[in-house]
Short mmCIF file of C-alpha atoms in Angstrom, two decimals:
data_model
loop_
_atom_site.label_atom_id
_atom_site.label_comp_id
_atom_site.label_asym_id
_atom_site.label_seq_id
_atom_site.Cartn_x
_atom_site.Cartn_y
_atom_site.Cartn_z
CA GLY A 1 -8.80 -5.12 -30.94
CA PHE A 2 -7.37 -4.90 -27.41
CA GLN A 3 -3.64 -4.88 -28.06
CA ASN A 4 -2.48 -5.23 -24.44
CA ARG A 5 -4.64 -8.16 -23.40
CA PRO A 6 -2.93 -11.35 -22.22
CA LYS A 7 -3.54 -14.54 -24.22
CA SER A 8 -1.86 -17.18 -22.07
CA LEU A 9 -1.53 -17.39 -18.28
CA LYS A 10 0.13 -19.71 -15.81
CA VAL A 11 -2.19 -20.01 -12.81
CA PHE A 12 -1.36 -21.12 -9.27
CA VAL A 13 -4.23 -21.76 -6.85
CA ASN A 14 -3.57 -22.35 -3.17
CA PRO A 15 -6.59 -24.39 -1.94
CA ASN A 16 -5.83 -23.52 1.71
CA SER A 17 -6.10 -19.76 1.24
CA HIS A 18 -8.90 -17.70 2.81
CA LYS A 19 -10.91 -20.36 4.67
CA ARG A 20 -10.23 -22.89 1.87
CA GLU A 21 -12.45 -20.91 -0.52
CA ALA A 22 -9.80 -19.94 -3.08
CA THR A 23 -10.29 -22.90 -5.44
CA HIS A 24 -14.06 -22.45 -5.51
CA ILE A 25 -13.81 -18.68 -6.10
CA TYR A 26 -11.26 -19.09 -8.89
CA TYR A 27 -13.21 -21.73 -10.81
CA GLU A 28 -16.62 -20.11 -10.23
CA GLN A 29 -15.78 -16.41 -10.80
CA VAL A 30 -12.47 -15.98 -12.58
CA ALA A 31 -11.86 -19.03 -14.79
CA PRO A 32 -15.11 -18.66 -16.81
CA LEU A 33 -14.11 -15.11 -17.77
CA PHE A 34 -10.69 -16.24 -18.97
CA LYS A 35 -12.37 -18.97 -21.04
CA LEU A 36 -14.83 -16.53 -22.62
CA ALA A 37 -11.94 -14.22 -23.49
CA ASP A 38 -10.09 -17.13 -25.15
CA ILE A 39 -7.21 -16.80 -22.68
CA LYS A 40 -5.44 -20.12 -22.36
CA THR A 41 -4.63 -21.14 -18.78
CA ASP A 42 -2.47 -23.84 -17.27
CA VAL A 43 -3.67 -24.39 -13.69
CA THR A 44 -1.74 -25.93 -10.82
CA VAL A 45 -3.65 -26.51 -7.57
CA THR A 46 -0.90 -26.81 -4.99
CA GLU A 47 -1.07 -29.95 -2.83
CA TYR A 48 1.75 -29.39 -0.34
CA GLU A 49 4.19 -26.76 0.88
CA GLY A 50 6.75 -26.06 -1.82
CA HIS A 51 4.66 -27.63 -4.59
CA ALA A 52 4.40 -24.41 -6.59
CA LEU A 53 8.14 -23.78 -6.26
CA SER A 54 8.94 -27.24 -7.60
CA VAL A 55 6.56 -26.70 -10.52
CA LEU A 56 8.09 -23.33 -11.32
CA LYS A 57 11.61 -24.75 -11.39
CA GLU A 58 10.60 -27.19 -14.16
CA CYS A 59 7.98 -25.06 -15.94
CA GLU A 60 8.78 -23.35 -19.24
CA LEU A 61 7.20 -20.01 -18.35
CA GLN A 62 8.42 -18.44 -21.59
CA ALA A 63 5.39 -20.11 -23.18
CA PHE A 64 3.03 -17.86 -21.18
CA ASP A 65 2.13 -14.18 -21.40
CA GLY A 66 1.66 -13.92 -17.67
CA CYS A 67 1.51 -15.60 -14.31
CA PHE A 68 -1.68 -15.55 -12.28
CA VAL A 69 -1.07 -16.25 -8.60
CA PHE A 70 -4.37 -16.83 -6.79
CA TYR A 71 -4.13 -16.26 -3.05
CA TYR A 72 -5.40 -14.17 -0.18
CA LEU A 73 -2.77 -14.28 2.55
CA LEU A 74 0.81 -13.84 1.35
CA THR A 75 3.35 -16.20 2.93
CA ILE A 76 7.12 -16.15 2.47
CA GLU A 77 6.85 -19.19 0.21
CA GLU A 78 4.25 -17.46 -1.97
CA PHE A 79 6.37 -14.30 -2.16
CA ILE A 80 9.35 -16.36 -3.37
CA LEU A 81 7.06 -18.05 -5.89
CA ILE A 82 5.95 -14.68 -7.25
CA CYS A 83 9.53 -13.38 -7.46
CA LEU A 84 10.48 -16.44 -9.50
CA ALA A 85 7.52 -15.85 -11.77
CA PHE A 86 8.69 -12.27 -12.40
CA LEU A 87 11.84 -13.63 -14.06
CA PHE A 88 9.86 -14.95 -16.98
CA CYS A 89 6.38 -13.45 -17.13
CA ASN A 90 5.17 -10.54 -19.24
CA ARG A 91 2.09 -9.98 -17.08
CA VAL A 92 1.35 -10.58 -13.44
CA VAL A 93 -2.09 -10.77 -11.84
CA CYS A 94 -2.46 -10.64 -8.05
CA VAL A 95 -5.61 -11.70 -6.20
CA GLY A 96 -5.43 -10.46 -2.63
CA GLY A 97 -5.73 -7.57 -0.21
CA ASP A 98 -3.75 -4.34 -0.18
CA GLY A 99 -0.80 -5.84 1.69
CA SER A 100 -0.54 -8.69 -0.78
CA VAL A 101 -0.74 -6.43 -3.82
CA SER A 102 1.83 -4.05 -2.32
CA GLU A 103 4.23 -6.96 -1.72
CA VAL A 104 3.92 -8.04 -5.34
CA ALA A 105 4.39 -4.46 -6.62
CA HIS A 106 7.47 -4.11 -4.40
CA GLY A 107 8.95 -7.33 -5.76
CA LEU A 108 8.20 -6.29 -9.34
CA LEU A 109 9.86 -2.88 -8.92
CA LEU A 110 12.81 -4.27 -6.98
CA LYS A 111 13.45 -6.79 -9.76
CA ALA A 112 13.38 -3.91 -12.28
CA GLN A 113 16.08 -2.04 -10.31
CA ILE A 114 18.28 -5.15 -10.12
CA ASP A 115 17.93 -5.71 -13.86
CA ALA A 116 18.90 -2.06 -14.45
CA GLY A 117 22.06 -2.53 -12.37
CA LYS A 118 21.02 -0.03 -9.68
CA ASP A 119 22.19 -0.06 -6.07
CA THR A 120 19.08 -1.34 -4.27
CA ASP A 121 20.16 0.24 -0.96
CA TYR A 122 19.81 3.74 -2.43
CA ILE A 123 17.48 4.43 -5.37
CA PRO A 124 16.84 8.17 -5.79
CA MET A 125 15.53 7.69 -9.35
CA PRO A 126 14.12 4.17 -9.81
CA VAL A 127 13.33 2.76 -13.23
CA LYS A 128 9.76 1.94 -14.15
CA ALA A 129 8.36 -1.56 -13.73
CA PRO A 130 8.56 -3.25 -17.15
CA VAL A 131 5.27 -5.18 -16.91
CA PRO A 132 1.74 -4.28 -15.77
CA LEU A 133 0.24 -5.66 -12.58
CA GLY A 134 -3.34 -6.85 -12.28
CA VAL A 135 -5.26 -6.38 -9.01
CA ILE A 136 -8.29 -8.51 -8.14
CA PRO A 137 -9.72 -7.55 -4.71
CA ALA A 138 -9.84 -10.25 -2.06
CA GLY A 139 -9.02 -8.46 1.17
CA THR A 140 -10.88 -6.37 3.75
CA THR A 141 -10.48 -2.73 2.69
CA ASN A 142 -9.13 -3.19 -0.87
CA ILE A 143 -7.99 0.41 -1.19
CA LEU A 144 -6.15 -0.14 -4.47
CA ALA A 145 -9.09 -1.89 -6.11
CA HIS A 146 -11.57 0.77 -4.97
CA THR A 147 -9.24 3.51 -6.24
CA LEU A 148 -8.71 1.79 -9.60
CA TYR A 149 -12.25 0.58 -10.29
CA GLY A 150 -14.46 2.53 -7.89
CA ILE A 151 -15.77 -0.73 -6.45
CA LYS A 152 -14.67 -3.96 -4.77
CA HIS A 153 -15.75 -6.43 -7.45
CA ALA A 154 -13.69 -9.35 -8.72
CA VAL A 155 -15.53 -9.58 -12.05
CA THR A 156 -15.03 -5.87 -12.81
CA ALA A 157 -11.34 -6.22 -12.03
CA ALA A 158 -10.99 -9.37 -14.14
CA LEU A 159 -12.64 -7.69 -17.14
CA HIS A 160 -10.19 -4.78 -17.01
CA ILE A 161 -7.32 -7.28 -17.00
CA ILE A 162 -8.86 -9.28 -19.86
CA MET A 163 -9.22 -6.15 -22.00
CA GLY A 164 -5.75 -4.90 -21.10
CA HIS A 165 -6.79 -1.50 -19.76
CA ILE A 166 -3.65 0.18 -18.40
CA GLN A 167 -3.46 2.92 -15.75
CA PRO A 168 -0.07 4.46 -14.80
CA VAL A 169 0.20 4.95 -11.03
CA ASP A 170 2.59 6.88 -8.77
CA VAL A 171 4.68 4.89 -6.27
CA CYS A 172 6.65 5.94 -3.18
CA THR A 173 10.03 4.75 -1.94
CA PHE A 174 10.40 4.38 1.82
CA SER A 175 14.04 4.52 2.91
CA THR A 176 16.23 4.94 5.96
CA PRO A 177 19.52 6.85 5.59
CA SER A 178 21.25 3.52 4.92
CA LYS A 179 18.80 1.34 2.96
CA LEU A 180 15.64 1.07 0.91
CA LEU A 181 12.80 -0.33 3.00
CA ARG A 182 10.29 -0.89 0.23
CA PHE A 183 8.19 0.51 -2.57
CA GLY A 184 4.60 1.36 -1.64
CA PHE A 185 1.55 3.51 -2.28
CA SER A 186 0.63 4.81 1.20
CA ALA A 187 1.78 4.79 4.81
CA MET A 188 0.70 5.77 8.30
CA PHE A 189 2.78 6.56 11.37
CA GLY A 190 1.23 6.88 14.81
CA PHE A 191 -2.34 5.73 15.43
CA GLY A 192 -2.76 3.89 12.11
CA ALA A 193 0.51 2.04 12.57
CA ARG A 194 0.05 1.18 16.25
CA THR A 195 -3.40 -0.22 15.53
CA LEU A 196 -1.89 -2.56 12.94
CA ALA A 197 0.97 -3.52 15.28
CA LEU A 198 -1.49 -4.52 17.99
CA ALA A 199 -3.62 -6.48 15.52
CA GLU A 200 -0.53 -8.40 14.35
CA LYS A 201 0.20 -9.44 17.94
CA HIS A 202 -3.26 -11.06 18.09
CA ARG A 203 -3.33 -13.01 14.84
CA TRP A 204 -4.83 -15.95 16.72
CA MET A 205 -8.11 -13.97 16.77
CA PRO A 206 -10.47 -13.95 13.76
CA SER A 207 -9.58 -11.16 11.33
CA ASN A 208 -12.51 -8.81 11.97
CA GLN A 209 -12.38 -9.34 15.73
CA ARG A 210 -8.68 -8.59 16.07
CA LYS A 211 -9.01 -5.46 13.92
CA ASP A 212 -11.91 -4.16 16.01
CA PHE A 213 -10.08 -5.06 19.22
CA ALA A 214 -6.88 -3.35 18.06
CA PHE A 215 -8.76 -0.21 17.00
CA ILE A 216 -10.63 0.13 20.31
CA LYS A 217 -7.58 -0.72 22.44
CA THR A 218 -5.32 1.75 20.62
CA LEU A 219 -8.01 4.42 20.87
CA ALA A 220 -8.36 3.77 24.61
CA ASP A 221 -4.56 4.07 25.03
CA LEU A 222 -4.33 7.03 22.67
CA LYS A 223 -0.92 8.68 22.92
CA PRO A 224 0.88 11.05 20.56
CA GLU A 225 4.27 10.42 18.98
CA GLU A 226 6.94 13.06 19.39
CA CYS A 227 8.76 13.58 16.12
CA GLU A 228 10.09 16.01 13.56
CA LEU A 229 8.55 16.19 10.09
CA SER A 230 10.45 17.70 7.17
CA PHE A 231 8.77 18.01 3.79
CA LEU A 232 9.44 19.44 0.35
CA PRO A 233 6.31 21.03 -1.12
CA LEU A 234 5.35 19.94 -4.61
CA GLN A 235 7.00 22.08 -7.27
CA ILE A 236 4.43 22.96 -9.96
CA PRO A 237 5.12 25.35 -12.88
CA GLN A 238 2.90 28.42 -12.52
CA GLU A 239 1.35 27.94 -15.97
CA ASP A 240 0.07 24.48 -14.98
CA SER A 241 -1.91 25.68 -11.96
CA HIS A 242 -5.54 26.83 -12.02
CA GLU A 243 -6.72 30.17 -10.69
CA ASN A 244 -9.26 28.56 -8.39
CA ASP A 245 -6.97 25.77 -7.16
CA ARG A 246 -5.99 27.19 -3.78
CA ILE A 247 -4.34 23.93 -2.71
CA THR A 248 -1.99 24.00 -5.70
CA LEU A 249 -1.14 27.68 -5.27
CA LEU A 250 -0.38 27.25 -1.59
CA CYS A 251 2.07 24.49 -2.41
CA LEU A 252 4.12 26.49 -4.87
CA GLY A 253 7.53 27.31 -3.45
CA SER A 254 11.16 27.81 -4.29
CA LYS A 255 13.14 24.75 -5.31
CA ASP A 256 14.53 22.59 -2.48
CA GLN A 257 12.84 24.70 0.18
CA TRP A 258 12.28 22.22 3.01
CA HIS A 259 9.70 22.93 5.70
CA LYS A 260 9.91 21.53 9.23
CA ILE A 261 7.28 20.77 11.87
CA GLN A 262 8.12 19.55 15.38
CA GLY A 263 5.66 18.39 17.97
CA HIS A 264 3.42 15.63 19.24
CA PHE A 265 1.28 13.97 16.58
CA LEU A 266 -1.49 11.38 16.90
CA ASN A 267 -1.22 10.27 13.29
CA VAL A 268 0.79 11.06 10.18
CA SER A 269 -0.43 9.83 6.78
CA ILE A 270 1.64 9.93 3.57
CA MET A 271 -0.29 8.84 0.48
CA ALA A 272 0.50 8.91 -3.25
CA ILE A 273 -3.01 7.74 -4.24
CA PRO A 274 -6.48 8.83 -3.02
CA CYS A 275 -7.01 5.56 -1.08
CA LEU A 276 -10.75 5.11 -1.59
CA CYS A 277 -12.58 2.35 0.25
CA SER A 278 -16.06 1.58 1.53
CA MET A 279 -15.21 3.18 4.87
CA ALA A 280 -13.86 6.35 3.21
CA PRO A 281 -15.89 7.06 0.05
CA ARG A 282 -14.04 10.34 -0.61
CA GLY A 283 -10.73 8.65 0.07
CA LEU A 284 -8.23 8.82 2.90
CA ALA A 285 -6.35 11.38 0.78
CA PRO A 286 -8.92 13.04 -1.52
CA ASN A 287 -6.56 15.88 -2.51
CA THR A 288 -4.21 13.67 -4.54
CA ARG A 289 -4.67 11.50 -7.63
CA LEU A 290 -3.41 8.19 -8.99
CA ASN A 291 -0.73 9.71 -11.20
CA ASN A 292 -0.24 13.46 -10.66
CA GLY A 293 3.25 13.07 -9.17
CA SER A 294 2.30 14.25 -5.68
CA MET A 295 1.79 12.88 -2.18
CA ALA A 296 -0.71 14.00 0.42
CA LEU A 297 0.83 14.64 3.84
CA ILE A 298 -1.89 14.62 6.52
CA VAL A 299 -0.79 15.55 10.03
CA VAL A 300 -3.08 15.10 13.05
CA GLN A 301 -1.70 17.02 16.02
CA ASN A 302 -2.30 16.05 19.63
CA THR A 303 -5.87 16.64 20.71
CA SER A 304 -8.52 15.08 22.93
CA ARG A 305 -9.82 11.59 22.27
CA THR A 306 -13.28 13.03 21.58
CA GLU A 307 -12.02 15.40 18.90
CA PHE A 308 -9.86 12.69 17.32
CA ILE A 309 -12.89 10.39 17.07
CA LYS A 310 -14.85 13.18 15.35
CA HIS A 311 -12.05 13.42 12.78
CA LEU A 312 -12.07 9.66 12.18
CA LYS A 313 -15.88 9.55 11.82
CA ARG A 314 -15.72 12.22 9.12
CA TYR A 315 -13.97 9.75 6.78
CA ALA A 316 -17.22 7.81 6.42
CA SER A 317 -19.21 10.90 5.39
CA VAL A 318 -19.04 13.42 2.57
CA LYS A 319 -17.94 16.17 4.97
CA ASN A 320 -14.37 17.45 4.98
CA GLN A 321 -12.46 15.21 7.40
CA PHE A 322 -9.65 17.77 7.58
CA ASN A 323 -11.76 20.73 8.69
CA PHE A 324 -10.41 20.68 12.25
CA PRO A 325 -7.88 23.06 13.83
CA PHE A 326 -5.62 20.12 14.80
CA VAL A 327 -5.43 18.65 11.26
CA GLU A 328 -3.01 20.01 8.65
CA THR A 329 -2.68 18.87 5.02
CA TYR A 330 0.12 19.48 2.53
CA THR A 331 0.80 18.49 -1.09
CA VAL A 332 4.42 17.32 -1.17
CA GLN A 333 7.01 15.43 -3.18
CA GLU A 334 9.28 14.34 -0.32
CA VAL A 335 8.82 13.75 3.42
CA LYS A 336 11.24 12.86 6.23
CA VAL A 337 9.87 11.52 9.53
CA GLN A 338 12.28 11.44 12.47
CA PRO A 339 10.81 10.10 15.75
CA ARG A 340 12.21 11.14 19.11
CA LEU A 341 13.32 7.96 20.87
CA LYS A 342 11.55 7.39 24.17
CA SER A 343 13.24 6.56 27.41
CA GLY A 344 13.04 3.03 28.76
CA LEU A 345 10.45 4.15 31.33
CA ASP A 346 8.19 5.62 28.66
CA ALA A 347 8.62 2.58 26.46
CA LYS A 348 7.16 0.31 29.13
CA GLU A 349 3.88 2.23 29.09
CA ASN A 350 2.81 0.62 25.83
CA SER A 351 2.76 -3.00 27.03
CA TYR A 352 1.36 -4.35 23.77
CA LEU A 353 4.31 -2.89 21.89
CA ASP A 354 6.92 -3.65 24.54
CA ALA A 355 9.27 -5.58 22.25
CA ALA A 356 9.34 -2.90 19.59
CA SER A 357 9.67 -0.05 22.10
CA ALA A 358 12.47 -1.78 23.96
CA GLU A 359 14.43 -1.92 20.71
CA GLY A 360 13.66 1.73 20.00
CA ASN A 361 11.62 0.79 16.94
CA TYR A 362 8.48 2.58 15.83
CA PRO A 363 5.77 0.80 13.83
CA TRP A 364 4.87 1.92 10.31
CA ASN A 365 1.79 0.83 8.39
CA ILE A 366 2.85 0.66 4.74
CA ASP A 367 -0.06 -0.48 2.55
CA GLY A 368 -1.41 -2.61 5.38
CA ASP A 369 1.95 -4.27 6.13
CA LEU A 370 3.73 -3.71 9.44
CA MET A 371 7.30 -2.39 9.44
CA LYS A 372 9.32 -1.28 12.44
CA GLU A 373 11.93 1.41 12.03
CA ALA A 374 13.77 3.52 14.60
CA SER A 375 15.70 5.96 12.43
CA GLU A 376 14.56 8.64 10.04
CA VAL A 377 12.30 7.42 7.23
CA HIS A 378 12.59 9.29 3.94
CA VAL A 379 9.60 9.07 1.58
CA ARG A 380 9.79 10.13 -2.09
CA VAL A 381 7.09 9.99 -4.74
CA HIS A 382 8.01 8.70 -8.21
CA PRO A 383 5.49 9.64 -10.92
CA GLN A 384 3.84 6.82 -12.87
CA LEU A 385 6.40 4.24 -11.78
CA ILE A 386 4.13 1.23 -12.34
CA ASN A 387 1.25 0.33 -14.64
CA LEU A 388 -1.83 -1.28 -13.09
CA TYR A 389 -4.77 -2.77 -14.92
CA GLY A 390 -7.75 -0.51 -14.49
#
């Protein structure tokens, strides 16, 4: 009776992923569910670099309803593998963390634009992804899984995929004036991005250790970013707003009326989904939803380290993390972030980001992936651009 459920999947398992536990986890937790649901699977356990690619080149993927790529850490080879799978599959299931899932969603949407004949350097109105994407949590924070299912639980996620439950979700485009950077669900500029940039420079450390180190080091060297923010408030018809919804009413404005803020900011968050996780039970952006066509713009102005820590600690509680005089929130449909380039002398202050600063690049944290951009970044929200299982 579940019309959208997949019946046949091509499965790739990388035995070297996530401390060599991927094969065990797949066969112990996921495969039994597929068997019970009478979903036929054809499994390839990769034995060497490029094995999956060689299999895909000879595999008749038209015989399958979907491709299930089982991994934790996305490599370039795995990303190419997934892109090849998109050419043929009707359903894609991703097992990984937020960065991995975001990479797959980006590839899926980019392929849709290419198929539609759109210029991929400039996509003001992208077409919707033609196939749903499954998300099985296997990362650290698992924001997408928590937001979709309310819990980090592989079995819960697998059951939603098996039954074909579909949830439309908003997606953002992140672009410079000259090119599309990527599709994504959330981004941070400032503290959240610099923490990730420092962690990436210490990948030789165990995952939890380097994240804790990066967080503490960035907090110790806390510095604001000087930039200009321009945003277009969400346009909502008056009849659709509620009398007691002060946030909605405050965001009503005339069409194409851009607002500007200039100053020094410790962190800027732009999120199209609530971004729930165990560390933020209310969500990093509790004032938005999965598919209401809006983004939350959260601006943390320069303040003392003590006050900034109080704001961060609020995320783990049920108290309002934005109830501080230095935090401003907006419901928007477009945002432009234009950093002020630092002088060479200032750039040398951040020794752990010396290479990026020397090039005039500023780090962005887009769904847990690091990107470095110097010019203006334009963010647009596109309502219900992709379907996720959930």
